[in-house]
Coordinates of C-alpha atoms in Angstrom, one line a residue:
M38 CA 173.1 -47.7 252.1
D39 CA 171.4 -49.2 255.2
M40 CA 168.6 -51.8 255.2
E41 CA 165.9 -49.1 256.4
I42 CA 166.2 -47.1 253.4
I43 CA 166.0 -49.8 251.0
L44 CA 162.7 -50.6 253.0
H45 CA 161.5 -47.2 252.2
L46 CA 162.2 -47.6 248.5
G47 CA 160.7 -50.9 248.5
V48 CA 157.5 -50.0 250.0
S49 CA 157.0 -46.9 247.8
F50 CA 157.8 -49.2 244.7
V51 CA 155.1 -51.7 245.9
I52 CA 152.2 -49.3 246.5
S53 CA 153.2 -47.3 243.1
L54 CA 153.3 -50.6 241.4
I55 CA 149.7 -51.6 242.7
F56 CA 148.1 -47.9 242.0
V57 CA 149.5 -47.2 238.6
P58 CA 147.2 -49.6 236.7
I59 CA 144.0 -49.0 239.1
I60 CA 144.4 -45.4 238.5
G61 CA 145.1 -45.9 234.5
R62 CA 141.8 -47.8 234.0
I63 CA 139.6 -45.6 236.2
T64 CA 141.2 -42.2 234.4
K65 CA 140.8 -43.9 231.0
K66 CA 137.2 -44.2 231.6
L67 CA 136.9 -40.6 232.9
G68 CA 138.6 -39.4 229.4
I69 CA 141.6 -38.0 231.0
I70 CA 143.9 -39.3 228.2
A71 CA 147.0 -38.2 226.0
H72 CA 145.6 -36.7 222.9
I73 CA 147.3 -37.2 219.7
N74 CA 148.3 -34.2 217.8
E75 CA 151.1 -33.1 215.5
R76 CA 153.6 -33.0 218.3
T77 CA 152.8 -36.4 219.9
I78 CA 154.5 -39.7 219.1
H79 CA 152.3 -42.4 220.5
K80 CA 149.4 -44.0 219.3
G81 CA 146.2 -45.2 220.8
I82 CA 144.4 -44.2 224.0
I83 CA 146.6 -43.8 226.9
S84 CA 145.8 -42.6 230.2
R85 CA 147.9 -39.3 231.4
T86 CA 147.7 -39.6 235.0
G87 CA 150.3 -42.0 236.1
G88 CA 151.4 -39.1 238.3
Y89 CA 148.6 -39.5 240.3
A90 CA 149.9 -42.9 241.5
I91 CA 153.4 -41.8 241.7
Y92 CA 152.3 -38.9 244.2
A93 CA 149.9 -41.1 246.1
A94 CA 152.8 -43.8 246.7
F95 CA 155.1 -41.2 247.8
L96 CA 152.5 -39.4 250.1
I97 CA 151.7 -43.0 251.8
A98 CA 155.2 -44.1 252.1
A99 CA 156.4 -40.5 253.3
A100 CA 153.7 -40.5 256.2
A101 CA 154.7 -44.3 257.2
F102 CA 158.5 -43.3 257.3
L103 CA 159.5 -39.9 257.5
K104 CA 159.7 -37.5 260.6
T105 CA 157.7 -34.4 260.2
D106 CA 159.2 -31.1 261.3
Q107 CA 158.3 -27.6 259.4
Q108 CA 160.4 -28.4 256.7
I109 CA 158.9 -31.9 255.6
N110 CA 155.5 -30.3 255.9
A111 CA 156.3 -27.2 253.8
I112 CA 157.6 -29.6 251.4
L113 CA 154.7 -31.7 251.4
I114 CA 151.8 -28.6 251.2
G115 CA 154.2 -27.3 248.1
G116 CA 154.0 -30.8 246.6
L117 CA 150.5 -30.9 246.8
V118 CA 150.1 -27.3 245.2
I119 CA 152.3 -28.3 242.4
F120 CA 150.6 -31.7 242.3
L121 CA 147.1 -30.1 242.0
T122 CA 148.3 -27.5 239.4
G123 CA 149.6 -30.4 237.1
F124 CA 146.6 -32.7 237.4
Y125 CA 144.3 -29.7 236.6
D126 CA 146.4 -29.1 233.7
D127 CA 146.0 -32.9 232.7
I128 CA 142.3 -32.4 232.8
H129 CA 141.8 -28.7 231.5
D130 CA 144.9 -27.6 229.9
L131 CA 146.2 -24.6 231.9
S132 CA 147.3 -21.6 230.5
P133 CA 151.2 -21.2 230.8
K134 CA 150.7 -18.1 233.2
L135 CA 148.7 -19.6 235.6
K136 CA 151.0 -22.9 235.7
L137 CA 153.5 -20.8 236.5
L138 CA 151.6 -19.2 239.3
G139 CA 150.9 -22.5 240.7
Q140 CA 154.9 -23.3 240.4
L141 CA 155.5 -19.9 242.2
I142 CA 153.0 -20.5 244.9
A143 CA 154.6 -23.9 245.6
A144 CA 158.2 -22.4 245.9
L145 CA 156.9 -19.6 247.8
I146 CA 155.5 -22.4 250.6
V147 CA 158.9 -23.7 251.2
I148 CA 160.9 -20.9 251.1
I149 CA 158.6 -18.9 253.3
Y150 CA 157.2 -21.4 255.6
G151 CA 159.6 -23.8 255.2
G152 CA 162.7 -21.9 255.5
I153 CA 164.3 -23.8 252.6
S154 CA 166.7 -21.5 250.4
L155 CA 170.4 -20.7 250.1
K156 CA 170.5 -18.5 253.3
D157 CA 174.4 -19.2 253.7
L158 CA 175.0 -17.4 250.6
T159 CA 177.9 -15.0 251.2
L160 CA 179.3 -12.7 248.6
P161 CA 182.2 -10.6 249.3
F162 CA 181.6 -6.6 249.3
I163 CA 177.8 -7.1 249.0
P164 CA 175.6 -6.0 252.1
T165 CA 174.0 -9.3 254.0
N166 CA 170.2 -7.8 253.2
I167 CA 171.3 -7.6 249.6
T168 CA 173.0 -10.9 249.6
Y169 CA 170.1 -12.5 251.3
A170 CA 167.6 -11.1 248.6
I171 CA 169.7 -12.5 245.9
S172 CA 169.8 -16.1 247.4
L173 CA 165.8 -16.0 247.6
I174 CA 165.5 -14.9 244.0
I175 CA 168.2 -17.8 243.0
T176 CA 166.2 -20.5 245.2
L177 CA 163.0 -19.1 243.4
G178 CA 164.5 -19.5 240.2
W179 CA 166.0 -22.8 240.9
I180 CA 162.7 -24.3 241.8
V181 CA 160.5 -23.1 239.2
G182 CA 163.5 -23.9 236.5
I183 CA 164.1 -27.8 237.5
T184 CA 160.5 -28.2 237.9
N185 CA 159.7 -26.6 234.1
A186 CA 163.1 -28.6 232.9
M187 CA 161.7 -32.2 234.4
N188 CA 158.5 -31.6 232.6
L189 CA 160.3 -30.6 229.3
I190 CA 162.1 -33.7 228.8
D191 CA 158.8 -35.9 229.3
G192 CA 158.7 -36.6 225.9
L193 CA 159.3 -40.4 225.4
D194 CA 158.4 -43.5 227.1
G195 CA 160.0 -43.9 230.5
L196 CA 162.6 -40.4 229.7
C197 CA 161.4 -38.6 232.4
A198 CA 161.1 -41.3 235.0
G199 CA 164.3 -42.6 234.3
I200 CA 166.4 -39.8 234.5
S201 CA 165.0 -38.5 237.6
M202 CA 165.4 -42.1 239.3
I203 CA 169.2 -41.7 238.2
T204 CA 169.3 -38.1 239.7
L205 CA 167.5 -39.1 242.9
M206 CA 169.4 -42.2 243.5
T207 CA 172.4 -39.8 243.1
I208 CA 171.5 -37.8 245.7
S209 CA 170.4 -40.3 247.7
A210 CA 173.8 -42.2 247.8
S211 CA 175.8 -38.7 248.3
S212 CA 173.7 -37.6 251.2
F213 CA 174.0 -41.4 253.0
I214 CA 177.9 -41.1 252.7
A215 CA 177.7 -37.4 253.9
G216 CA 175.7 -38.9 257.0
R217 CA 172.2 -37.3 255.8
G218 CA 170.0 -39.9 256.1
D219 CA 167.2 -37.7 256.2
I220 CA 167.7 -36.7 252.6
A221 CA 168.7 -40.4 251.7
S222 CA 165.5 -41.6 252.6
L223 CA 163.3 -38.8 251.2
S224 CA 165.0 -39.5 247.7
M225 CA 164.5 -43.2 248.0
I226 CA 160.9 -43.2 248.7
L227 CA 160.2 -40.9 245.5
V228 CA 162.6 -43.5 243.7
G229 CA 160.4 -46.3 244.5
A230 CA 157.1 -44.2 243.9
I231 CA 158.9 -43.3 240.3
G232 CA 160.2 -46.8 239.8
G233 CA 156.5 -48.5 240.0
F234 CA 155.3 -46.2 237.6
L235 CA 158.3 -46.6 235.1
V236 CA 157.5 -50.6 234.8
Y237 CA 154.4 -49.5 233.0
N238 CA 155.6 -46.2 231.3
F239 CA 158.6 -47.9 229.7
H240 CA 158.1 -48.4 225.8
P241 CA 156.1 -49.2 224.7
A242 CA 153.9 -47.3 227.5
K243 CA 150.6 -48.1 229.3
I244 CA 150.3 -45.0 230.7
F245 CA 152.0 -41.5 231.0
M246 CA 152.9 -39.5 234.2
G247 CA 151.4 -36.4 232.9
D248 CA 151.9 -32.8 234.1
C249 CA 151.0 -34.1 237.7
G250 CA 153.4 -36.4 237.4
A251 CA 156.5 -34.4 235.7
L252 CA 156.1 -31.0 237.9
F253 CA 156.0 -32.9 241.0
I254 CA 158.9 -34.8 240.5
G255 CA 161.1 -31.8 239.1
Y256 CA 159.7 -29.7 242.2
M257 CA 161.0 -32.3 244.6
I258 CA 164.4 -32.8 243.0
S259 CA 164.7 -29.1 243.0
V260 CA 163.6 -28.9 246.8
I261 CA 165.7 -32.1 247.9
S262 CA 168.7 -30.5 246.3
L263 CA 168.2 -27.2 248.2
L264 CA 168.2 -29.3 251.5
G265 CA 172.1 -29.6 251.1
F266 CA 172.5 -32.7 248.8
G267 CA 174.9 -34.4 251.2
Y268 CA 177.5 -31.6 250.7
E269 CA 178.9 -29.3 253.4
T270 CA 180.8 -27.0 251.1
S271 CA 180.2 -23.3 250.4
T272 CA 176.5 -22.8 249.6
F273 CA 178.1 -20.9 246.4
F274 CA 178.3 -24.3 245.1
T275 CA 175.6 -26.0 247.1
L276 CA 174.0 -26.6 243.6
G277 CA 176.8 -27.4 241.4
A278 CA 176.5 -31.2 241.8
P279 CA 172.7 -31.0 241.2
I280 CA 173.3 -29.1 237.8
V281 CA 175.9 -31.7 236.9
V282 CA 173.5 -34.6 237.5
L283 CA 170.7 -32.4 235.8
A284 CA 172.9 -31.7 232.8
I285 CA 170.6 -33.1 230.3
P286 CA 167.1 -31.5 231.5
V287 CA 168.9 -28.3 232.1
A288 CA 170.7 -28.2 228.9
D289 CA 167.6 -29.1 226.7
T290 CA 165.5 -26.3 228.4
L291 CA 168.1 -23.6 227.8
I292 CA 168.6 -24.8 224.1
A293 CA 165.0 -24.9 223.8
I294 CA 164.7 -21.1 224.7
I295 CA 167.3 -20.0 222.4
R296 CA 166.0 -22.2 219.7
R297 CA 162.6 -20.7 220.1
R298 CA 164.0 -17.0 220.3
V299 CA 166.2 -17.7 217.2
N300 CA 163.2 -18.8 215.2
H301 CA 160.9 -16.2 216.4
K302 CA 158.5 -18.2 218.4
Q303 CA 157.2 -17.9 222.2
I304 CA 159.4 -19.6 224.4
D305 CA 156.5 -21.5 225.7
E306 CA 155.6 -22.8 222.4
A307 CA 156.2 -26.4 221.9
D308 CA 158.2 -28.2 219.0
R309 CA 160.0 -31.4 217.9
G310 CA 163.4 -29.9 218.6
H311 CA 164.4 -31.3 221.9
L312 CA 167.3 -33.5 222.6
H313 CA 165.2 -36.7 222.7
H314 CA 163.3 -35.7 219.3
Q315 CA 166.9 -35.3 217.7
L316 CA 167.9 -38.8 218.8
M317 CA 164.5 -40.3 217.8
F318 CA 164.1 -38.5 214.4
K319 CA 167.2 -37.2 213.2
L320 CA 169.4 -40.2 213.9
N321 CA 166.5 -42.7 213.5
L322 CA 167.1 -44.5 216.9
G323 CA 164.0 -45.2 218.0
Q324 CA 162.3 -44.5 221.3
T325 CA 163.9 -47.3 223.1
K326 CA 167.7 -46.6 221.8
S327 CA 167.1 -42.9 222.4
V328 CA 166.1 -43.3 226.1
L329 CA 168.8 -45.9 227.1
I330 CA 171.4 -43.2 225.6
L331 CA 170.0 -40.4 227.7
Y332 CA 170.1 -42.8 230.5
L333 CA 173.7 -43.6 229.9
V334 CA 174.5 -39.9 229.6
T335 CA 172.8 -38.8 232.6
A336 CA 174.7 -41.8 234.5
L337 CA 178.1 -40.5 233.2
F338 CA 177.3 -37.0 234.7
A339 CA 176.0 -38.7 237.9
I340 CA 179.6 -40.3 238.1
D341 CA 180.9 -36.9 237.3
S342 CA 179.5 -35.4 240.3
F343 CA 180.9 -38.5 242.8
I344 CA 184.4 -38.0 241.3
Y345 CA 184.4 -34.4 242.1
E346 CA 184.5 -34.9 245.8
R347 CA 187.8 -36.6 245.5
H348 CA 189.1 -35.7 242.4
P349 CA 187.9 -32.2 241.4
I350 CA 190.5 -31.7 238.5
R351 CA 189.6 -35.5 237.0
A352 CA 185.9 -34.7 237.3
V353 CA 186.2 -31.0 235.6
T354 CA 188.1 -32.5 232.9
L355 CA 185.3 -35.2 232.1
F356 CA 182.7 -32.4 232.5
I357 CA 184.3 -30.3 229.8
V358 CA 184.7 -33.6 227.5
L359 CA 181.2 -34.0 228.1
L360 CA 180.0 -31.0 227.1
I361 CA 182.3 -30.6 224.2
L362 CA 180.5 -33.9 222.9
F363 CA 177.2 -32.3 223.5
E364 CA 177.8 -29.2 221.5
L365 CA 178.9 -31.2 218.7
F366 CA 175.8 -33.2 218.9
V367 CA 173.7 -29.8 219.0
E368 CA 175.5 -28.5 216.0
V369 CA 175.2 -32.1 214.0
T370 CA 171.5 -32.3 214.4
D371 CA 170.7 -28.4 214.1
M372 CA 169.1 -28.3 217.5
I373 CA 169.5 -24.8 217.7
S374 CA 169.4 -23.9 214.0
R375 CA 171.2 -24.9 210.6
K376 CA 173.6 -21.9 211.0
Y377 CA 174.7 -22.5 214.4
K378 CA 177.9 -24.6 214.0
P379 CA 180.7 -22.5 215.6
V380 CA 182.8 -25.7 216.8
L381 CA 182.3 -27.5 213.5
T382 CA 183.6 -24.5 211.2
I383 CA 186.7 -23.8 213.6
A384 CA 187.7 -27.8 213.4
N385 CA 187.3 -27.4 209.7
I386 CA 190.0 -24.8 209.5
F387 CA 192.2 -27.4 210.4
I388 CA 190.3 -30.9 209.0
K389 CA 189.4 -29.2 205.8
S390 CA 186.5 -31.5 204.9
D391 CA 183.9 -30.7 202.2
K392 CA 181.5 -32.5 204.4
L393 CA 181.9 -29.6 207.4
P394 CA 180.9 -25.9 207.3
K395 CA 183.7 -23.8 205.9
I396 CA 184.4 -19.8 206.4
K397 CA 183.2 -18.2 203.2
E398 CA 185.4 -15.3 201.6
S399 CA 182.3 -13.4 200.4
A400 CA 182.0 -9.8 201.8
A401 CA 178.7 -10.5 203.3
F402 CA 179.7 -13.5 205.2
K403 CA 182.9 -11.6 206.3
K404 CA 181.0 -8.9 208.0
Y405 CA 178.5 -11.3 209.5
L406 CA 181.8 -13.5 210.4
W407 CA 183.1 -10.3 212.0
R408 CA 179.7 -9.7 213.9
L409 CA 180.0 -13.3 215.1
T410 CA 183.9 -13.2 216.1
R411 CA 183.1 -9.8 217.8
G412 CA 180.1 -11.4 219.7
F413 CA 182.2 -14.5 220.3
G414 CA 185.3 -12.5 221.7
L415 CA 182.7 -10.7 224.0
F416 CA 181.2 -14.1 225.2
V417 CA 184.9 -15.3 226.1
V418 CA 185.5 -12.0 227.9
I419 CA 182.4 -12.3 230.0
C420 CA 183.2 -15.9 230.6
I421 CA 187.0 -14.8 231.7
V422 CA 185.2 -12.4 234.2
I423 CA 182.7 -14.6 235.6
T424 CA 185.3 -17.1 236.0
G425 CA 187.3 -14.5 237.7
I426 CA 184.7 -13.4 240.0
G427 CA 183.8 -17.2 240.9
S428 CA 187.5 -17.7 241.5
G429 CA 187.7 -14.8 243.9
V430 CA 184.7 -15.5 245.6
Y431 CA 185.9 -19.2 246.1
Y432 CA 189.1 -18.5 247.4
Y433 CA 187.5 -15.6 249.4
H434 CA 185.4 -18.4 250.8
L435 CA 188.4 -20.8 251.5
E436 CA 190.5 -17.6 253.5
S437 CA 187.3 -16.7 255.6
I438 CA 187.1 -20.2 256.7
K439 CA 190.9 -20.1 257.4
K440 CA 190.4 -16.8 259.4
K441 CA 187.4 -18.6 261.0
T442 CA 189.0 -21.7 262.0
V443 CA 188.0 -22.2 265.6
V444 CA 190.5 -23.7 268.0
Y445 CA 188.7 -26.2 270.3
E446 CA 189.9 -26.9 273.8
K447 CA 191.8 -29.6 275.1
V448 CA 190.8 -30.5 278.5
N449 CA 193.0 -30.9 281.6
S450 CA 194.6 -34.5 281.8
P451 CA 193.2 -36.0 278.6
T452 CA 193.1 -39.5 278.4
T453 CA 195.0 -41.3 275.4
L454 CA 191.6 -41.9 273.6
M455 CA 190.6 -38.2 274.0
N456 CA 194.0 -37.1 272.6
Q457 CA 193.3 -39.2 269.6
I458 CA 189.9 -37.8 269.0
Y459 CA 191.5 -34.4 269.6
S460 CA 193.8 -34.9 266.8
E461 CA 190.8 -35.8 264.4
I462 CA 189.1 -32.7 265.2
N463 CA 192.1 -30.6 264.4
K464 CA 192.2 -32.7 260.9
H465 CA 188.8 -31.8 260.2
T466 CA 189.1 -28.0 259.9
E467 CA 186.0 -27.4 258.1
V468 CA 182.8 -27.1 260.0
N469 CA 181.0 -30.1 258.7
N470 CA 179.3 -33.2 260.0
E471 CA 182.7 -35.2 259.7
Q472 CA 184.1 -32.1 262.4
A473 CA 180.6 -32.8 264.4
K474 CA 181.4 -36.6 264.7
Y475 CA 184.6 -35.7 266.4
V476 CA 183.5 -33.1 268.8
C477 CA 180.6 -35.1 270.0
A478 CA 182.9 -38.2 270.7
Y479 CA 184.9 -36.0 272.8
F480 CA 182.4 -34.6 274.6
A481 CA 180.9 -38.1 275.4
C482 CA 184.2 -39.5 276.1
D483 CA 185.0 -36.5 278.8
Y484 CA 181.6 -36.6 280.1
Y485 CA 181.4 -40.2 281.1
T486 CA 185.1 -40.6 282.0
L487 CA 186.1 -40.1 285.7
S488 CA 189.4 -41.4 285.9
N489 CA 190.8 -38.0 285.3
K490 CA 188.6 -35.9 287.2
G491 CA 188.9 -34.1 290.4
R492 CA 186.0 -33.4 293.0
N493 CA 183.4 -31.2 291.6
D494 CA 184.6 -31.5 288.1
I495 CA 181.9 -31.9 285.3
G496 CA 183.0 -33.4 282.0
G497 CA 182.4 -32.2 278.7
Q498 CA 181.4 -28.3 279.6
A499 CA 184.0 -27.1 277.4
Y500 CA 182.0 -28.5 274.2
F501 CA 178.7 -27.6 275.2
Y502 CA 176.9 -24.8 273.8
K503 CA 177.4 -21.7 275.9
S504 CA 173.9 -20.3 276.6
R505 CA 172.8 -23.8 277.8
L506 CA 175.9 -24.5 279.8
S507 CA 174.0 -23.8 283.2
A508 CA 171.3 -26.0 282.4
F509 CA 173.8 -28.8 281.5
K510 CA 175.4 -28.8 284.9
N511 CA 172.6 -28.8 286.9
Y512 CA 171.4 -31.7 284.9
A513 CA 174.8 -33.5 285.4
K514 CA 174.8 -32.9 289.2
K515 CA 171.4 -34.6 289.3
D516 CA 172.3 -37.5 287.0
Y517 CA 175.7 -39.1 286.1
Y518 CA 177.6 -36.7 288.5
K519 CA 175.2 -37.2 291.5
D520 CA 177.4 -39.8 293.3
A521 CA 180.7 -38.5 291.1
N522 CA 182.7 -37.2 294.3
K523 CA 182.0 -40.5 296.1
Y524 CA 184.0 -42.6 293.6
I525 CA 186.7 -40.0 293.1
S526 CA 187.4 -39.6 297.0
S527 CA 187.6 -43.3 297.3
G528 CA 190.0 -43.5 294.4
K529 CA 187.4 -46.1 292.6
N530 CA 187.1 -43.7 289.6
K531 CA 190.2 -44.9 288.0
N532 CA 188.6 -47.5 286.0
I533 CA 185.6 -45.2 285.0
E534 CA 186.8 -44.5 281.7
V535 CA 186.0 -44.7 278.3
S536 CA 188.4 -46.9 276.5
S537 CA 187.0 -46.8 272.8
Y538 CA 184.1 -45.7 270.9
R539 CA 182.2 -46.2 267.8
I540 CA 180.5 -43.6 265.6
I541 CA 177.1 -45.5 264.6
S542 CA 175.4 -42.9 262.4
A543 CA 175.6 -39.0 261.6
Q544 CA 172.8 -36.9 260.3
R545 CA 171.0 -33.9 259.9
S546 CA 168.9 -33.3 263.4
Q547 CA 165.5 -32.4 263.3
V548 CA 165.9 -30.5 266.5
E549 CA 166.1 -26.6 266.9
L550 CA 166.9 -24.4 269.5
S551 CA 164.2 -21.5 270.4
G552 CA 165.9 -18.4 269.0
L553 CA 168.3 -20.4 267.0
E554 CA 166.3 -21.5 263.9
G555 CA 167.8 -22.0 260.7
Y556 CA 171.3 -23.2 261.7
R557 CA 172.5 -26.8 261.0
Y558 CA 171.8 -29.3 263.8
Y559 CA 173.6 -32.9 263.7
D560 CA 172.6 -36.2 265.5
I561 CA 175.4 -37.9 266.3
Q562 CA 174.8 -41.7 267.7
L563 CA 177.9 -43.1 269.5
E564 CA 178.8 -46.2 271.4
L565 CA 181.1 -46.1 274.2
T566 CA 183.1 -49.0 275.7
F567 CA 184.7 -48.8 279.0
K568 CA 187.6 -50.1 280.6
K569 CA 185.6 -52.2 283.4
K570 CA 181.7 -52.4 283.7
N571 CA 180.9 -48.7 284.8
P572 CA 179.5 -49.0 288.3
I573 CA 177.2 -45.9 288.1
L574 CA 175.4 -47.0 284.7
G575 CA 175.7 -50.8 285.7
K576 CA 177.2 -51.5 281.8
E577 CA 180.5 -52.1 280.2
K578 CA 178.7 -50.6 277.0
I579 CA 176.6 -47.5 276.2
T580 CA 174.8 -46.2 273.3
L581 CA 173.8 -42.5 273.5
T582 CA 172.7 -39.9 270.7
V583 CA 174.5 -36.4 271.0
T584 CA 172.9 -33.4 269.3
C585 CA 175.0 -30.4 268.2
I586 CA 174.8 -27.2 266.5
N587 CA 176.9 -25.4 263.9
K588 CA 176.8 -21.7 264.8
D589 CA 179.6 -19.2 264.7
D590 CA 181.7 -21.8 262.4
K591 CA 182.0 -23.9 265.7
I592 CA 180.1 -27.1 266.7
S593 CA 178.9 -27.2 270.2
V594 CA 176.8 -29.8 272.2
V595 CA 173.2 -28.9 272.7
S596 CA 171.7 -31.9 273.9
F597 CA 172.3 -35.9 274.6
D598 CA 170.4 -38.9 275.1
D599 CA 171.9 -42.2 277.0
D600 CA 168.6 -43.6 277.6
Q601 CA 170.0 -44.3 281.2
S602 CA 167.5 -41.9 282.9
E603 CA 163.8 -40.6 282.7
N604 CA 164.8 -37.4 281.2
N605 CA 167.9 -36.1 279.2
D606 CA 166.6 -33.3 277.9
V607 CA 169.2 -30.4 278.7
I608 CA 167.9 -28.0 275.7
E609 CA 164.6 -26.5 277.6
S610 CA 165.2 -24.1 280.5

């Protein structure tokens, strides 16, 4: 991870570190504190507005370092709505319905105004408009669900802050590796803001983040993951990695819903049956040990998401093992109910231990067992069907990629370097930022090389976006190719050739062509080295940024900037 992103982390951390105690003292005097009741486990008077410092530190660092565009603006506006919802709840205790309304408004802002959603979701045999509606519903549910999941695990000192930091660092690292510096930077700014708060929140906590912090963090994690999480796979699996990393809050939320339904309680009715409560009270581990164990489990799930990129089978195996261990924990601690012990009961058929639940032989129990077995059988059938559908969609997606694979044009008389780059393009058949790197490198080498050109030839045309090709050619004739014919006619073009190149960075671009909003754009920064000093540029090396678009399963260049002339913008007419 480069020093610029580390700087973003450090600045937000320091700001948060300074703000937290100041805000804590002010709000404690104002009486905004965590009240003690039958559900709380803290003692003393503790402010519950640490989230205010997290939000302020994030906002200041974001204003200093982030490049604003419509998506970033939508995220910041939605973040303000969710923060104010939580902050008001910390002071006046909002009803669950009003709190949900605030979350829905924040989610709709990023979906409608920011255009952030699973817009590339494709499902076989389903019309595009219906698929789009389904993707919006999933997006809305994802944002609201993760926002509340992070809020629900905020039950022990340092728990929510630590788990969210691990999650965001995983997102940032994955995004950086995939060339998504924008997501990496955004994530690390939030990590720093939370880190400064965690210094005061770890047991024994001097301040709590409150709903304003927990809701804001959950909202940000859900939205950042929708930006891509650094992965360029099918959107059908876009949320797979975040779900794995967020396994603890997601599972805890789902179990809480089931537990309350089983015990005939309202879904929004608070209790002491959460995962962290089981560790602390059932296993008597105390706050610090309970939190550290949950940190470790979250880290294991985070590692699993990394492994999946290179070793899917190993990752799936590890995930299943972790899920089985988690299921055993749920049954041992009676987390759902005292009767819910299916795995332990089945295991005892072979173990035959008096300490484990047994299958009883009474008529009543046999009837109950029959219902349970029938229900379990139905559950298995449903799982098989879902797995079959999922596999079908997955392989359909793979086949569609194969069918839509675009053959990139190989220009006449390519140089040795261009042949090497062309082979790399063909190796990376999936349309993503890896393929974009080599397409842009090929374009740049072709554009700046004259050794293989004839009179009036202009390099790079085959890789430029077709609707802007005329503007590109007009630009080239006035700039780099202005005196090209002179060098070609005199034979002085033989040494004007790119001999090597280096990819400096690759990340999502903030550029969008008018009428082509919503597609993926990339900024690829390159360093080109010529055989000899280029007489046109007056340099032996040049650095440039090439912007390209992923449209119709093809990477096409839309703009480039080599800082050699006053105007290199070839996007606008």
